[in-house]
PDB file of C-alpha atoms in Angstrom:
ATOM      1  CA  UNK A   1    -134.422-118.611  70.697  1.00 90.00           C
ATOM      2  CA  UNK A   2    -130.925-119.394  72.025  1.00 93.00           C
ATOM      3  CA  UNK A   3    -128.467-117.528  69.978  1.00 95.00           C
ATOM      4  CA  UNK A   4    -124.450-118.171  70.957  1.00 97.00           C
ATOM      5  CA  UNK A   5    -121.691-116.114  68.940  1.00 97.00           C
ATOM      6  CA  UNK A   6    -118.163-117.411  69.075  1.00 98.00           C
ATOM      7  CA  UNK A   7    -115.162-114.813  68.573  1.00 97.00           C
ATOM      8  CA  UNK A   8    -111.655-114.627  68.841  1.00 97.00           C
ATOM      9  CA  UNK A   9    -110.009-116.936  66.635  1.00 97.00           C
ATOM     10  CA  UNK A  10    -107.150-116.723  64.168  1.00 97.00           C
ATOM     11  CA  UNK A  11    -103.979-117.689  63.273  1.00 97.00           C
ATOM     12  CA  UNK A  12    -101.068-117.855  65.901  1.00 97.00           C
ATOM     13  CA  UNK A  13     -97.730-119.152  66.046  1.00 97.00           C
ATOM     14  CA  UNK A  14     -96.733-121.807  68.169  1.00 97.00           C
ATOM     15  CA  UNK A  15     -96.176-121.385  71.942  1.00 97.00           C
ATOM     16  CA  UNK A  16     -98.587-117.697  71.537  1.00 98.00           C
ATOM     17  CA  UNK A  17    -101.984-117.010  73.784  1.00 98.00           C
ATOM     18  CA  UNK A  18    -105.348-116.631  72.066  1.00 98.00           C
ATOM     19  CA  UNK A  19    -108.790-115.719  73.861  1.00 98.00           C
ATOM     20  CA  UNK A  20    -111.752-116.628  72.533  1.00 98.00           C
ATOM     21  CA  UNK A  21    -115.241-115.380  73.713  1.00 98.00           C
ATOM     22  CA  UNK A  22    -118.898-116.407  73.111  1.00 98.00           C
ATOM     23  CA  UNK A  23    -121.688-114.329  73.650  1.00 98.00           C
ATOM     24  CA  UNK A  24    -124.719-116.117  74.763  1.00 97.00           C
ATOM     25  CA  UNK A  25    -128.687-114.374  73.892  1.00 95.00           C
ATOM     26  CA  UNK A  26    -132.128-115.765  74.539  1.00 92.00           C
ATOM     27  CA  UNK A  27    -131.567-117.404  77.757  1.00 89.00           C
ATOM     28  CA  UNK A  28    -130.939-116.844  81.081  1.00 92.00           C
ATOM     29  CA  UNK A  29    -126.979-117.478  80.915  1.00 95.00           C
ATOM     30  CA  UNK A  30    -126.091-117.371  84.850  1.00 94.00           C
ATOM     31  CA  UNK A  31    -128.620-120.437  85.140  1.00 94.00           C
ATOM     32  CA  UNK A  32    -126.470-122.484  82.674  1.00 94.00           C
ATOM     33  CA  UNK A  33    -123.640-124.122  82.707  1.00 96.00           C
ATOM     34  CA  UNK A  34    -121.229-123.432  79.466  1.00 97.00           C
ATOM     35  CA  UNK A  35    -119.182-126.257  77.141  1.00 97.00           C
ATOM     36  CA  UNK A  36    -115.836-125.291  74.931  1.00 98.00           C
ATOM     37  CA  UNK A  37    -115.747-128.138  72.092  1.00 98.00           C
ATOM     38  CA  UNK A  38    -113.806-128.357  69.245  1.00 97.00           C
ATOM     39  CA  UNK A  39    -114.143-130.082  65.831  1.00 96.00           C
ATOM     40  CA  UNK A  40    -110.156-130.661  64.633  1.00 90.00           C
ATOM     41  CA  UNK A  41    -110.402-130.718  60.315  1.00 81.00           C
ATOM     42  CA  UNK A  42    -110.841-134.098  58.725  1.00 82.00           C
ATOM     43  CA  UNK A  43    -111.496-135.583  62.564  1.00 86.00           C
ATOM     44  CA  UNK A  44    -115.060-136.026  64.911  1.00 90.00           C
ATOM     45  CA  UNK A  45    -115.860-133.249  67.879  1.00 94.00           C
ATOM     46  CA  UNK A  46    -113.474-133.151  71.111  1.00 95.00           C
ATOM     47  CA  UNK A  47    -115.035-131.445  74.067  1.00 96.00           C
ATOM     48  CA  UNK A  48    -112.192-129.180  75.593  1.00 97.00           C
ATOM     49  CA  UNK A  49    -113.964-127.566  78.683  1.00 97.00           C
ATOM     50  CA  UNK A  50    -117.002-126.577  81.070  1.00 96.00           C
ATOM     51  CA  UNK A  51    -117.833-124.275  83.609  1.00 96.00           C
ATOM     52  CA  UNK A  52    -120.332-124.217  86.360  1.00 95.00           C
ATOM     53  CA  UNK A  53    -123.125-121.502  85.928  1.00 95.00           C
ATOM     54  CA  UNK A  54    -122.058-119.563  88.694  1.00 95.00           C
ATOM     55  CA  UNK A  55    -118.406-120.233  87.294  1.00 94.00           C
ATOM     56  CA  UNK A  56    -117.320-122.050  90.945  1.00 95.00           C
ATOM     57  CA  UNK A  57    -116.511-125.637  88.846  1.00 94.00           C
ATOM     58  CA  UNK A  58    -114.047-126.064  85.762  1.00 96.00           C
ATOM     59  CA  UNK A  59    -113.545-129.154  83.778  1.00 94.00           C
ATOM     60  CA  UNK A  60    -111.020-129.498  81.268  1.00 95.00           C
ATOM     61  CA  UNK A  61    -109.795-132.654  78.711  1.00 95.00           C
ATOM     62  CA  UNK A  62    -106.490-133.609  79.831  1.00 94.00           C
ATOM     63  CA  UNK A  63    -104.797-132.279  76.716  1.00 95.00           C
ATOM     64  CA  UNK A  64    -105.204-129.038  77.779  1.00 97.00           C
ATOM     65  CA  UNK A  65    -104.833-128.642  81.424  1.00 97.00           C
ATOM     66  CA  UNK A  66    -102.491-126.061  82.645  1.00 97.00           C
ATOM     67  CA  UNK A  67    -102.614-124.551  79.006  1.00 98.00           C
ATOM     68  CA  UNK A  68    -106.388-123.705  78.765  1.00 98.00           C
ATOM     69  CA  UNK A  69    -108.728-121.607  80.861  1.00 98.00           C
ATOM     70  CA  UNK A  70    -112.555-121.215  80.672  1.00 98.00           C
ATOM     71  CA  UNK A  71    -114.440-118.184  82.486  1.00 98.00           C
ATOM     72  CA  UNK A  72    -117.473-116.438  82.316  1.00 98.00           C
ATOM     73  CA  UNK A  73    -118.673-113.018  83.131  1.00 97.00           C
ATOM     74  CA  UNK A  74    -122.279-113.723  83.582  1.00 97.00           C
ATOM     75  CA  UNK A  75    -123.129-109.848  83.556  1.00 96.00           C
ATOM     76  CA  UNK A  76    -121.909-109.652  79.998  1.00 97.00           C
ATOM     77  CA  UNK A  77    -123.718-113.060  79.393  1.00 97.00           C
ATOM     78  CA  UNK A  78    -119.853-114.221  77.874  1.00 98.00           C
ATOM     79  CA  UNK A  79    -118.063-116.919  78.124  1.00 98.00           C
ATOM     80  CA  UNK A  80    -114.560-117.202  77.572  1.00 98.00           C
ATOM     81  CA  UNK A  81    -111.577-119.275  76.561  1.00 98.00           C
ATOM     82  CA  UNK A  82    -108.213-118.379  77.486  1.00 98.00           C
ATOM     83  CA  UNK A  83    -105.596-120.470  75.796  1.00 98.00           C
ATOM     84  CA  UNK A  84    -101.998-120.724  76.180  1.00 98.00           C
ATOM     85  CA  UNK A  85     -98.867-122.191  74.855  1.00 98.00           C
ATOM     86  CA  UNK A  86    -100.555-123.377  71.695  1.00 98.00           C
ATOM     87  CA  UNK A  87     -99.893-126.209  69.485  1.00 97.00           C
ATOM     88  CA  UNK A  88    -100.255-127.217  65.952  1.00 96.00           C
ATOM     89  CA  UNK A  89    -102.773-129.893  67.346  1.00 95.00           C
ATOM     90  CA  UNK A  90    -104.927-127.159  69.152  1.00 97.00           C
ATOM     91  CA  UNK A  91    -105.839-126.402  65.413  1.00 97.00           C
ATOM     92  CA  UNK A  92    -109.349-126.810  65.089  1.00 97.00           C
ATOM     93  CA  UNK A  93    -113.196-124.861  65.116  1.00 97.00           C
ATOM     94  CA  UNK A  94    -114.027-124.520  68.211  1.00 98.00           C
ATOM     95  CA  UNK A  95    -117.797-123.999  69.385  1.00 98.00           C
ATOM     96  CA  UNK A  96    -119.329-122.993  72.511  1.00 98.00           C
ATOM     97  CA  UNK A  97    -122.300-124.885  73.652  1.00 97.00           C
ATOM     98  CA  UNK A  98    -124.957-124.303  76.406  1.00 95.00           C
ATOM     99  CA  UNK A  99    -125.027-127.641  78.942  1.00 86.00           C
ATOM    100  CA  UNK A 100    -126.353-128.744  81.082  1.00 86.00           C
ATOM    101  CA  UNK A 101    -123.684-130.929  82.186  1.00 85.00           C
ATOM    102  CA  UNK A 102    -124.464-133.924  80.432  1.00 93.00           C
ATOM    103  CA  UNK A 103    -124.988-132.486  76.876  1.00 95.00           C
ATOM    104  CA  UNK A 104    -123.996-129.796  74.678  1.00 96.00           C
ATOM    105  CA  UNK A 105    -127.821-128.579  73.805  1.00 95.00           C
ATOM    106  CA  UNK A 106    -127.374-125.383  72.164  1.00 96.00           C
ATOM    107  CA  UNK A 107    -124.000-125.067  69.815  1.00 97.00           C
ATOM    108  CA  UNK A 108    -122.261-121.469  68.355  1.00 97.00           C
ATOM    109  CA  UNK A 109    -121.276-121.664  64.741  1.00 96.00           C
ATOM    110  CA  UNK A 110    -117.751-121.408  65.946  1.00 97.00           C
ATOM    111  CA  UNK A 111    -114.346-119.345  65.896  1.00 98.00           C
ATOM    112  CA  UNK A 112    -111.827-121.314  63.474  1.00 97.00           C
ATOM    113  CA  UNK A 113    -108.607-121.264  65.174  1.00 98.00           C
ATOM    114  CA  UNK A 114    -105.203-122.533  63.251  1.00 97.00           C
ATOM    115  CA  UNK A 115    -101.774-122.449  64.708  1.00 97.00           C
ATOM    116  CA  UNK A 116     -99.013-122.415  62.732  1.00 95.00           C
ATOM    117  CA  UNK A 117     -95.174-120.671  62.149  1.00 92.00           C
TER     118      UNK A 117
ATOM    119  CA  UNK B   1    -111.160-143.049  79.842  1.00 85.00           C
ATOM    120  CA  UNK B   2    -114.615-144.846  77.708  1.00 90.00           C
ATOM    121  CA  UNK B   3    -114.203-144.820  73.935  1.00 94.00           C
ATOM    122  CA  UNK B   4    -117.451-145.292  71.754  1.00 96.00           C
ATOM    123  CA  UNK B   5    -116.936-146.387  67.960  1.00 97.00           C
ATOM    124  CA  UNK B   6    -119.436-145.933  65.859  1.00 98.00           C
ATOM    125  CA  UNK B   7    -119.772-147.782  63.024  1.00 95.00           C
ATOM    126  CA  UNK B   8    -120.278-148.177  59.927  1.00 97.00           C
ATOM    127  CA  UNK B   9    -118.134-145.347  58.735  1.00 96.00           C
ATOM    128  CA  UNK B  10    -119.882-144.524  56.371  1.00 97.00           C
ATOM    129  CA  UNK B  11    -123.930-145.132  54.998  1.00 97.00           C
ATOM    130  CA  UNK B  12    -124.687-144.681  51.466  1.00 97.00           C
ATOM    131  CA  UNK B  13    -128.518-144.567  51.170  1.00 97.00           C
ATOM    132  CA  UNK B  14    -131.418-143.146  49.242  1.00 97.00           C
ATOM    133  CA  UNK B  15    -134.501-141.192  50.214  1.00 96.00           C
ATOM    134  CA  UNK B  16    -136.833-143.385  51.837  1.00 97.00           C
ATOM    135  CA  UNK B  17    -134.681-145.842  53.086  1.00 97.00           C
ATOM    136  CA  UNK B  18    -134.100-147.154  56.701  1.00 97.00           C
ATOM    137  CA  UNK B  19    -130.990-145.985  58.483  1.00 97.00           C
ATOM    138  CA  UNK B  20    -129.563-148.141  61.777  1.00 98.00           C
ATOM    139  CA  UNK B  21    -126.132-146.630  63.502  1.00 98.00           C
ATOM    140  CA  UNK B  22    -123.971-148.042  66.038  1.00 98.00           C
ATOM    141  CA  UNK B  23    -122.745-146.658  68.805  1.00 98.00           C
ATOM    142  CA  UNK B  24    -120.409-148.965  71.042  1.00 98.00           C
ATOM    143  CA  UNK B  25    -118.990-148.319  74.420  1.00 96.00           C
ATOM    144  CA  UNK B  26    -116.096-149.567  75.585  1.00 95.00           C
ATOM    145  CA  UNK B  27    -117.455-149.663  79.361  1.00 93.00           C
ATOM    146  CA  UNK B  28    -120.895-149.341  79.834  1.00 94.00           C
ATOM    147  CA  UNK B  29    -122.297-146.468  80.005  1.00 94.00           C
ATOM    148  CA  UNK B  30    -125.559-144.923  81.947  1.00 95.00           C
ATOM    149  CA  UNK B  31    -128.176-144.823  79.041  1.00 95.00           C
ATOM    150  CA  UNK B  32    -128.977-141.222  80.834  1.00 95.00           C
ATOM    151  CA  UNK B  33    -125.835-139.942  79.621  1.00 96.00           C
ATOM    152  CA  UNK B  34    -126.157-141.237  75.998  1.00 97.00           C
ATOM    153  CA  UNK B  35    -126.461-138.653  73.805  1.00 98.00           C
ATOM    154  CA  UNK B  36    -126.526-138.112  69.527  1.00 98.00           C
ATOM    155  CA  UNK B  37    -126.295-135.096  67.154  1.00 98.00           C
ATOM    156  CA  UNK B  38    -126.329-134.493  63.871  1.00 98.00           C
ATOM    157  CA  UNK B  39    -123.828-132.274  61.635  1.00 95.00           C
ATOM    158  CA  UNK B  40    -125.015-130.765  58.225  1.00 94.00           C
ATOM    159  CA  UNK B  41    -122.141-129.196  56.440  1.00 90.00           C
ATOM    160  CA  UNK B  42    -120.779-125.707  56.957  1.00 89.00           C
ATOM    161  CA  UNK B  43    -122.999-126.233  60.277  1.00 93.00           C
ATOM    162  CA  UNK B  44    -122.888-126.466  64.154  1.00 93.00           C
ATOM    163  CA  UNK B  45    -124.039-130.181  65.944  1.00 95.00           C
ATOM    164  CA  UNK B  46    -127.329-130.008  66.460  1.00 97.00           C
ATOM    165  CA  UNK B  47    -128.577-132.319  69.932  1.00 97.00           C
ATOM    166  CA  UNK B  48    -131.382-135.030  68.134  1.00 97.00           C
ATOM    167  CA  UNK B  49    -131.571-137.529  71.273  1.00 98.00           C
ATOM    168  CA  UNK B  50    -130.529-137.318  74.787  1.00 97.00           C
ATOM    169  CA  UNK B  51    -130.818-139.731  77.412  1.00 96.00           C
ATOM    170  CA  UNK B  52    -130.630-142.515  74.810  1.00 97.00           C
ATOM    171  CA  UNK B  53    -134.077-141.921  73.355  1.00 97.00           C
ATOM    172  CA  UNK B  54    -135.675-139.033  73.650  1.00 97.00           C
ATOM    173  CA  UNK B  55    -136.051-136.742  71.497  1.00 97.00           C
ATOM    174  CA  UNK B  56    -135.890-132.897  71.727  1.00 96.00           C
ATOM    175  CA  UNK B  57    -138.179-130.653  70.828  1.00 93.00           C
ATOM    176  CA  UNK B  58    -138.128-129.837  66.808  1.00 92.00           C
ATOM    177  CA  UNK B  59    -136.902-133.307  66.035  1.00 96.00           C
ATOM    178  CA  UNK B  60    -138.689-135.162  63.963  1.00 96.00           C
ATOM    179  CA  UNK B  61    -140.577-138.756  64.918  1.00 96.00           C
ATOM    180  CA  UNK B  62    -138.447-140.503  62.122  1.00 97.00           C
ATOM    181  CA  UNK B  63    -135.404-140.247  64.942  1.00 98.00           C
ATOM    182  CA  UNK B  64    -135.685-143.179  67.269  1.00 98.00           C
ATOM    183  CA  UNK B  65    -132.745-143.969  70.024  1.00 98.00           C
ATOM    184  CA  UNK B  66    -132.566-147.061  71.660  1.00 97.00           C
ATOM    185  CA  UNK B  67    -129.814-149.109  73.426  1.00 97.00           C
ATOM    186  CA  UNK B  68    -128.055-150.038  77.191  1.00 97.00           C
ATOM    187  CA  UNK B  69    -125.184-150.893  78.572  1.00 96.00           C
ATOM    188  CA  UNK B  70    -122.243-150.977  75.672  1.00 97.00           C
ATOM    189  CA  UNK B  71    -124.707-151.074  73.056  1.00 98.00           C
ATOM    190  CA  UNK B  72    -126.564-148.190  71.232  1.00 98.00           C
ATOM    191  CA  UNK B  73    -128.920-147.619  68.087  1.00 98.00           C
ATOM    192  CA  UNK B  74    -129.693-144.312  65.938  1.00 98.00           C
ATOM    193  CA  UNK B  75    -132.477-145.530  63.826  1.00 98.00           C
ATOM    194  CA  UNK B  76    -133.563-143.245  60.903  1.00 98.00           C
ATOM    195  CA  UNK B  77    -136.744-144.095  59.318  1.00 97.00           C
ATOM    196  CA  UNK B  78    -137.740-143.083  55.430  1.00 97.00           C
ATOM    197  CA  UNK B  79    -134.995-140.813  54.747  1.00 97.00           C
ATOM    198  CA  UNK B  80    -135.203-137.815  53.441  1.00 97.00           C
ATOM    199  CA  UNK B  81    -133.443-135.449  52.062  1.00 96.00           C
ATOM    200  CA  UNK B  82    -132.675-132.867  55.040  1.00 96.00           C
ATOM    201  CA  UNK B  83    -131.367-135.702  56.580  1.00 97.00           C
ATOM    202  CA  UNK B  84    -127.803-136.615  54.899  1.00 97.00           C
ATOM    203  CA  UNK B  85    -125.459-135.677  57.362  1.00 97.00           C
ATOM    204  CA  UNK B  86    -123.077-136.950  60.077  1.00 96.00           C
ATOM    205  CA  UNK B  87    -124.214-138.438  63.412  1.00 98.00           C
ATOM    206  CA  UNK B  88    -122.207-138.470  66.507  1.00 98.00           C
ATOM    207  CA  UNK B  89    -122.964-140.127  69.641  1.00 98.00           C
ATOM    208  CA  UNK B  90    -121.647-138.785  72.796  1.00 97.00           C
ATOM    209  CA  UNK B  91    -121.799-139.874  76.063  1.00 96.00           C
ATOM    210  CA  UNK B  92    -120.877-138.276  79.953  1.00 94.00           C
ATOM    211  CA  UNK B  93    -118.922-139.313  82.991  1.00 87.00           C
ATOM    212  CA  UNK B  94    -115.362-140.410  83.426  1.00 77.00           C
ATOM    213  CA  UNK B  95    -112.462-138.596  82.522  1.00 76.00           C
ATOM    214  CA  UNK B  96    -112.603-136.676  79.806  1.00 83.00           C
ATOM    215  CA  UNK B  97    -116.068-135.229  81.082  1.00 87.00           C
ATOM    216  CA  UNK B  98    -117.492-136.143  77.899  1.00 93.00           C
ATOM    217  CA  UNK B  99    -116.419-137.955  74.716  1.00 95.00           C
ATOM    218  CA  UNK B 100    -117.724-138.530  71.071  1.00 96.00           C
ATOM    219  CA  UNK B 101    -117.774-141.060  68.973  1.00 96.00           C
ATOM    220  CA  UNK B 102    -115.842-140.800  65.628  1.00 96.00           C
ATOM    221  CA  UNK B 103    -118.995-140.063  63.539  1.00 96.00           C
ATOM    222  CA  UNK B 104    -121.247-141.819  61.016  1.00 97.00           C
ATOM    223  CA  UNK B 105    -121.467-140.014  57.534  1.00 97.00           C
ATOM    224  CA  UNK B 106    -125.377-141.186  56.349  1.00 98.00           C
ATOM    225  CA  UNK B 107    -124.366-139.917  52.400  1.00 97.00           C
ATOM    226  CA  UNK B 108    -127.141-139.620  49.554  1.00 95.00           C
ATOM    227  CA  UNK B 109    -126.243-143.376  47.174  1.00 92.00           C
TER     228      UNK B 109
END
């Protein structure tokens, strides 16, 4: 059964770096590729990224280009979200999800993630 | 960028009752990329129907997806209980790489 454990989130201040991870069991992770989405309070679900399984392609939503970075280290079967310069609107619970590209078939119970002064 | 609105907002049913929910593009969209989940509370998305209308494995026969182009159905047959939640329809390609619909909440009347 395909089991995926977000971490990493909190509260930050504005403009601050957070990293979350997601820790994939029950499949073979390097054969998959690997969604970020997020579900903002009171709003729907906003996909935010996706990596390739071998990690060579990255998609991102524009809202977070340049700020946001997903990676994987398919040896620890993790995936990862690097994110920068953060914004009150980056406030959300956001959930890793195992693709393929097309879908988001198996979903994390996600890492809340609030950011606030 | 392809929006989808789903509509109604909101369903206010009882066990046993039929369900229909709309999902509209605002370009079409390649029925292979049409996608819907449901939310409980307090849970993840869970993927009911891909490519438009078929199932996956675990959900039940009441599900049914159907639809083309702009234009596409969640039906729900005979309610029941385990089934109050909120359904999003998603679909792929463009720019973002995927987007969701705003969400219909199917609530117990």
């Amino acid at each position: 059964q395909v089991h995926l454990r977000e971490s990493g989130g909190g509260v930050v201040q504005p403009g601050r770096s957070l990293t979350l991870s997601c820790v994939a069991s029950g499949l073979s992770f390097s054969n998959f590729g690997m969604h970020w989405v997020r579900h903002v309070p009171g709003k729907g679900l906003e996909w935010v990224a996706f990596i390739s399984y071998q990690g060579s392609y990255k998609y991102y939503t524009d809202s977070v280009k340049g700020r946001f970075t997903v990676s994987r280290d398919n040896s620890r079967n993790t995936l990862y979200l690097e994110m920068n310069s953060l914004r009150p609107e980056d406030t959300a619970l956001y959930y890793c999800g195992q693709g393929p590209f097309v879908v988001v078939h198996h979903w994390g119970q996600g890492t809340p993630v609030a950011v606030s002064s | 960028d392809i929006v989808l609105t789903q509509s109604p907002g909101t369903l206010s049913l009882s066990p046993g009752d039929g369900a229909t929910l709309s999902c509209r593009a605002s370009q079409r969209v390649n029925s292979t990329y049409l996608a819907w989940y449901q939310q409980k509370p307090g849970q993840a998305p869970r993927l009911l129907i891909y490519a438009a209308s078929n199932r996956t494995t675990g959900t039940s026969d009441r599900f049914s997806g159907s639809g083309s182009g702009t234009d596409f159905t969640l039906t729900i047959n005979r309610l029941e209980p385990e089934d109050f939640a909120v359904y999003y329809c998603q679909q792929f390609g463009g720019s973002p790489l995927l987007t969701f619909g705003g969400g219909t909440r199917v609530e117990m009347k």
